[in-house]
Coordinates of C-alpha atoms and ligand atoms in Angstrom, one line a residue:
M1 CA 36.4 13.2 -44.6
S2 CA 38.5 15.9 -42.9
E3 CA 40.1 14.9 -39.9
E4 CA 39.3 18.4 -38.1
V5 CA 36.3 18.2 -35.7
V6 CA 35.1 21.8 -36.9
L7 CA 35.7 23.2 -40.4
L8 CA 36.0 26.9 -41.3
D9 CA 35.0 28.3 -44.4
M10 CA 35.1 32.0 -45.3
S11 CA 33.7 33.0 -48.5
N12 CA 31.7 35.9 -50.0
G13 CA 31.5 37.7 -46.8
I14 CA 30.2 34.4 -44.9
A15 CA 31.8 32.1 -42.0
T16 CA 30.6 29.1 -42.0
I17 CA 31.5 26.9 -39.2
T18 CA 30.7 23.2 -39.1
I19 CA 30.9 20.6 -36.8
N20 CA 32.7 17.8 -38.1
R21 CA 32.3 14.7 -35.9
P22 CA 29.5 12.5 -38.0
D23 CA 30.3 9.3 -36.3
K24 CA 29.5 11.1 -32.9
Y25 CA 26.4 12.8 -34.1
N26 CA 28.6 15.9 -33.9
A27 CA 28.9 15.6 -30.4
L28 CA 30.6 18.7 -28.6
N29 CA 33.9 17.7 -26.6
S30 CA 36.4 20.1 -25.5
E31 CA 38.2 20.4 -28.8
V32 CA 34.7 21.1 -30.7
V33 CA 33.9 23.9 -28.1
T34 CA 37.6 25.6 -28.1
K35 CA 37.7 25.2 -32.3
I36 CA 34.2 26.9 -32.5
R37 CA 35.2 29.4 -30.0
E38 CA 38.2 30.5 -31.8
F39 CA 36.6 30.4 -35.6
M40 CA 33.9 32.7 -34.1
Q41 CA 36.3 35.2 -32.8
K42 CA 38.1 34.9 -36.2
A43 CA 34.9 35.9 -37.9
E44 CA 34.2 38.4 -35.4
E45 CA 37.8 40.2 -35.9
D46 CA 37.7 39.7 -39.9
E47 CA 36.2 42.8 -41.4
A48 CA 35.1 41.1 -44.6
I49 CA 33.0 38.7 -43.0
R50 CA 29.3 40.0 -42.4
V51 CA 27.5 36.9 -41.4
V52 CA 28.2 33.8 -39.7
V53 CA 26.4 30.2 -40.1
L54 CA 27.0 27.6 -37.5
T55 CA 26.1 23.9 -38.7
G56 CA 27.1 20.4 -38.4
V57 CA 28.4 18.0 -41.3
G58 CA 25.7 15.6 -42.8
E59 CA 22.0 14.8 -42.5
K60 CA 21.5 13.6 -39.1
A61 CA 22.8 15.9 -36.3
F62 CA 23.6 19.8 -35.9
A63 CA 25.1 18.7 -32.5
S64 CA 23.9 16.1 -30.1
G65 CA 25.1 17.8 -27.0
A66 CA 28.1 17.7 -24.8
D67 CA 30.3 14.9 -25.4
I68 CA 29.0 12.5 -22.5
N69 CA 32.3 10.4 -22.5
E70 CA 34.0 13.8 -21.1
F71 CA 31.1 13.4 -18.5
K72 CA 32.7 10.1 -16.7
G73 CA 34.4 10.6 -13.7
R74 CA 34.1 14.1 -13.2
D75 CA 32.8 16.3 -10.2
S76 CA 31.5 19.5 -9.5
K77 CA 34.8 20.9 -9.3
S78 CA 36.2 19.5 -12.3
V79 CA 33.4 19.7 -14.6
R80 CA 33.0 23.9 -13.9
P81 CA 35.9 25.1 -15.9
R82 CA 34.1 22.7 -19.0
V83 CA 30.8 24.1 -18.5
E84 CA 32.0 27.8 -17.8
R85 CA 33.5 27.7 -21.5
G86 CA 30.4 26.2 -23.1
Q87 CA 28.5 29.1 -21.5
E88 CA 30.9 31.9 -22.4
L89 CA 31.1 30.6 -26.0
C90 CA 27.4 30.8 -25.9
T91 CA 27.3 34.4 -24.4
Y92 CA 29.9 35.2 -27.0
M93 CA 28.0 34.4 -30.1
E94 CA 25.1 36.6 -28.8
S95 CA 27.2 39.3 -28.2
M96 CA 28.8 39.2 -31.7
S97 CA 28.4 42.3 -34.0
K98 CA 27.4 40.3 -36.9
P99 CA 24.3 38.2 -37.7
T100 CA 24.4 34.4 -36.5
I101 CA 22.7 31.9 -38.5
A102 CA 22.0 28.0 -37.0
A103 CA 21.5 25.8 -39.8
I104 CA 19.8 22.9 -37.8
N105 CA 20.4 19.6 -40.2
G106 CA 19.1 17.2 -37.5
Y107 CA 19.6 16.5 -33.8
A108 CA 19.8 20.0 -31.7
L109 CA 20.0 18.5 -28.4
G110 CA 21.6 19.6 -24.9
G111 CA 24.7 22.1 -26.0
G112 CA 23.4 21.9 -29.8
C113 CA 19.9 23.2 -28.5
E114 CA 21.8 25.5 -26.6
F115 CA 24.1 26.9 -29.4
A116 CA 21.4 27.0 -31.5
M117 CA 19.7 29.3 -29.2
A118 CA 22.7 31.5 -28.7
C119 CA 22.5 32.4 -32.7
D120 CA 20.2 35.3 -33.9
I121 CA 18.1 33.1 -36.7
R122 CA 17.3 29.5 -36.5
Y123 CA 16.4 27.5 -39.7
A124 CA 16.0 23.9 -39.6
S125 CA 15.3 20.8 -41.9
S126 CA 12.3 19.0 -41.2
N127 CA 14.2 15.8 -39.8
A128 CA 15.6 18.2 -36.8
R129 CA 14.9 17.2 -33.2
L130 CA 15.6 20.0 -30.5
G131 CA 15.6 19.0 -26.9
Q132 CA 17.4 19.6 -23.5
P133 CA 17.7 16.0 -22.6
E134 CA 20.0 16.6 -19.5
I135 CA 17.5 15.1 -17.1
L136 CA 17.7 11.8 -18.7
L137 CA 21.5 12.0 -17.6
G138 CA 20.8 13.1 -14.0
I139 CA 22.2 16.8 -14.6
I140 CA 20.9 19.8 -16.1
P141 CA 21.6 22.4 -19.0
G142 CA 24.4 24.3 -18.2
Y143 CA 25.2 26.2 -21.3
G144 CA 22.5 28.5 -20.9
G145 CA 19.3 26.3 -21.7
T146 CA 17.5 27.0 -18.6
V147 CA 17.9 30.8 -18.9
R148 CA 17.7 31.1 -23.0
L149 CA 14.8 28.6 -23.4
P150 CA 12.1 30.3 -21.4
R151 CA 12.8 33.3 -22.9
H152 CA 12.4 31.9 -26.5
V153 CA 9.6 30.0 -26.0
G154 CA 8.0 30.8 -22.3
L155 CA 8.6 29.5 -18.9
G156 CA 5.8 26.9 -19.3
R157 CA 7.1 24.9 -22.2
A158 CA 10.9 25.6 -21.2
K159 CA 9.7 23.8 -17.9
E160 CA 8.2 20.9 -20.2
M161 CA 11.1 20.2 -22.2
V162 CA 13.9 20.4 -19.4
F163 CA 11.9 18.5 -16.4
T164 CA 10.8 15.8 -19.1
G165 CA 13.9 15.6 -21.5
D166 CA 11.7 15.0 -24.6
Q167 CA 12.6 16.0 -28.0
I168 CA 10.2 18.0 -30.2
S169 CA 10.0 18.1 -33.8
A170 CA 11.2 20.8 -36.0
E171 CA 7.6 21.4 -36.8
E172 CA 6.6 21.7 -33.3
A173 CA 9.8 23.7 -32.5
H174 CA 8.3 26.4 -35.4
R175 CA 4.9 26.6 -33.9
I176 CA 6.4 27.4 -30.3
G177 CA 8.8 30.1 -32.0
L178 CA 12.0 28.1 -31.3
V179 CA 12.9 28.1 -35.2
N180 CA 12.4 30.7 -37.6
R181 CA 11.5 28.1 -40.6
V182 CA 11.3 24.5 -41.5
F183 CA 12.8 23.4 -44.7
E184 CA 12.0 19.9 -46.4
T185 CA 15.4 18.7 -46.7
V186 CA 18.7 19.1 -45.5
D187 CA 19.7 20.5 -49.1
D188 CA 16.8 22.8 -49.0
L189 CA 17.8 24.1 -45.6
R190 CA 21.4 24.8 -46.7
A191 CA 19.9 26.7 -50.1
G192 CA 17.5 28.6 -47.5
V193 CA 20.2 29.4 -45.4
D194 CA 22.7 30.6 -48.0
E195 CA 19.9 32.8 -49.3
L196 CA 19.3 34.4 -46.0
A197 CA 23.1 34.8 -45.7
A198 CA 23.6 36.4 -49.0
K199 CA 20.9 38.7 -48.0
L200 CA 22.4 39.9 -44.8
V201 CA 25.8 40.3 -46.2
K202 CA 24.7 43.3 -48.1
K203 CA 22.7 44.9 -45.0
P204 CA 24.6 48.0 -43.3
G205 CA 27.2 46.7 -40.9
V206 CA 27.2 49.2 -38.2
A207 CA 23.1 49.5 -38.4
I208 CA 23.0 45.6 -37.8
K209 CA 25.4 46.0 -34.9
L210 CA 23.4 48.4 -33.2
A211 CA 20.2 46.7 -34.1
K212 CA 21.0 43.4 -32.8
Q213 CA 22.5 45.1 -29.4
S214 CA 19.2 47.0 -28.6
L215 CA 17.2 43.6 -29.7
N216 CA 19.3 41.6 -27.3
G217 CA 18.5 44.4 -24.8
A218 CA 14.9 43.1 -24.8
W219 CA 16.4 40.3 -22.6
S220 CA 19.1 42.0 -20.5
M221 CA 17.6 45.7 -19.9
S222 CA 14.9 47.4 -18.3
L223 CA 12.1 48.7 -20.7
E224 CA 13.6 52.2 -20.1
D225 CA 16.8 51.6 -20.5
N226 CA 16.6 49.7 -23.7
L227 CA 14.4 52.4 -25.2
V228 CA 17.2 55.1 -24.1
F229 CA 19.9 52.6 -25.7
E230 CA 17.9 52.6 -28.9
I231 CA 17.6 56.2 -29.3
D232 CA 21.3 56.6 -28.7
A233 CA 21.9 53.9 -31.4
F234 CA 19.4 55.2 -33.7
C235 CA 21.4 58.7 -33.6
E236 CA 24.5 56.7 -34.0
T237 CA 23.5 55.5 -37.3
F238 CA 23.2 59.2 -38.2
D239 CA 27.1 59.8 -38.3
T240 CA 27.7 56.4 -40.4
E241 CA 28.6 56.9 -44.1
D242 CA 26.0 53.8 -44.8
K243 CA 23.1 56.1 -43.7
D244 CA 24.1 58.9 -46.6
I245 CA 24.1 55.9 -48.9
G246 CA 21.1 54.3 -47.8
V247 CA 19.0 57.6 -47.7
E248 CA 20.6 58.8 -51.1
A249 CA 20.0 55.3 -52.6
F250 CA 16.5 55.6 -51.6
L251 CA 15.8 59.3 -52.9
S252 CA 17.6 58.5 -56.5
K253 CA 15.6 55.2 -56.8
G254 CA 19.1 53.6 -57.0
K255 CA 20.6 50.3 -54.9
P256 CA 22.5 51.2 -52.0
E257 CA 26.1 49.8 -51.7
F258 CA 27.1 49.7 -48.0
K259 CA 30.9 49.9 -46.7
H260 CA 29.9 49.3 -43.0
K261 CA 31.2 52.6 -42.0
Ligands
LIG301 N1 28.1 12.6 -26.5 C1 28.8 11.3 -26.8 N2 28.5 10.6 -27.8 C2 27.1 10.6 -28.4 C3 26.6 11.5 -28.1 C4 26.7 12.8 -27.4 N3 26.2 13.3 -26.9 N4 25.2 11.6 -28.8 C5 25.5 10.6 -29.8 N5 26.8 9.8 -29.4 C6 27.3 8.6 -29.9 C7 26.9 7.6 -29.6 O1 27.5 7.4 -28.4 C8 27.0 6.6 -30.8 O2 28.5 6.2 -30.7 P1 29.0 4.7 -30.9 O3 28.4 4.4 -32.6 O4 30.6 5.0 -30.9 O5 28.2 3.9 -30.1 C9 26.7 7.5 -31.7 O6 27.0 8.9 -31.5 C10 25.4 7.4 -32.5 O7 24.4 7.3 -31.6 P2 23.3 6.4 -31.5 O8 22.6 6.8 -30.0 O9 23.8 5.2 -31.7 O10 22.3 6.8 -32.5 P3 20.9 7.4 -32.4 O11 20.4 7.6 -34.2 O12 20.1 5.8 -31.7 O13 20.5 8.3 -31.3 C11 20.7 10.6 -30.4 C12 21.0 9.5 -31.8 C13 21.5 11.8 -30.5 C14 19.1 10.5 -30.1 C15 21.5 9.5 -29.1 O14 22.6 9.5 -29.1 C16 21.4 10.8 -27.8 O15 20.3 10.3 -27.1 N6 22.5 11.3 -27.7 C17 22.7 11.9 -26.4 C18 21.8 13.2 -26.4 C19 22.2 14.0 -25.0 O16 21.8 13.1 -23.9 N7 22.8 15.3 -25.0 C20 22.9 15.8 -24.0 C21 24.3 15.9 -23.3 S1 24.2 16.7 -22.0

């Protein structure tokens, strides 16, 4: 096993970022957060990359949350830069122009659940367990958990999860809309994520970016502003080569080969 705490694979238009601390259930220490941020930016800036997958190594954990060893001895002042870095990473992932998929291969707790929530699409294996257990440590989520969880699952369910710190099963997470799909095994999950990523790689990049921005507007804009944004974005797609390629392919009953321009 590699010594690197986060692995990056870039092939076939897909960047796969894998947290690699199996003996610590992929806990997120400072180095892991820094590396994920670096790799996310690398994926964002590489034009050949069309989709980003975030996952954990092995079959036990996506990520078990912030590395609790790094909390010892910290006070409000010394913890602030650390939590700000984690939160900034989530905001960055959410604002990336490319679709992000969380492949949740086991525990997604605390920061793990928060990283997954900052991705666009969440697929999980049936052994996955999700939760915000910070309350059990006498603290609260800090990578956007109290902000994104209610937006994903509703305020009542989010309060129950954050106040109790209880973990929920993949099946329950699916039922409440926290994950999109559940696969029986981790291998099935990886195959399902590969299939989704391969499908998304072929989609027109500019349209995907604009659709993502407008969809994200549901959380950050007023209804009126979001509708105006959508109109502007819709019109913008009409200046792309991909629009001509897509429309022409439909009309000639062919398959579009988008150029992401
Ligand atoms: N930070 C640091 N180390 C962690 C960790 C975390 N968030 N989560 C797990 N680990 C480490 C454990 O300390 C243990 O290390 P050790 O073998 O050196 O003692 C190893 O990972 C395995 O964990 P363990 O607790 O023995 O496994 P388990 O199967 O009994 O439980 C979890 C797995 C994930 C449920 C449990 O480890 C856990 O609750 N982790 C903390 C989750 C959390 O509170 N996250 C939010 C932090 S803000």
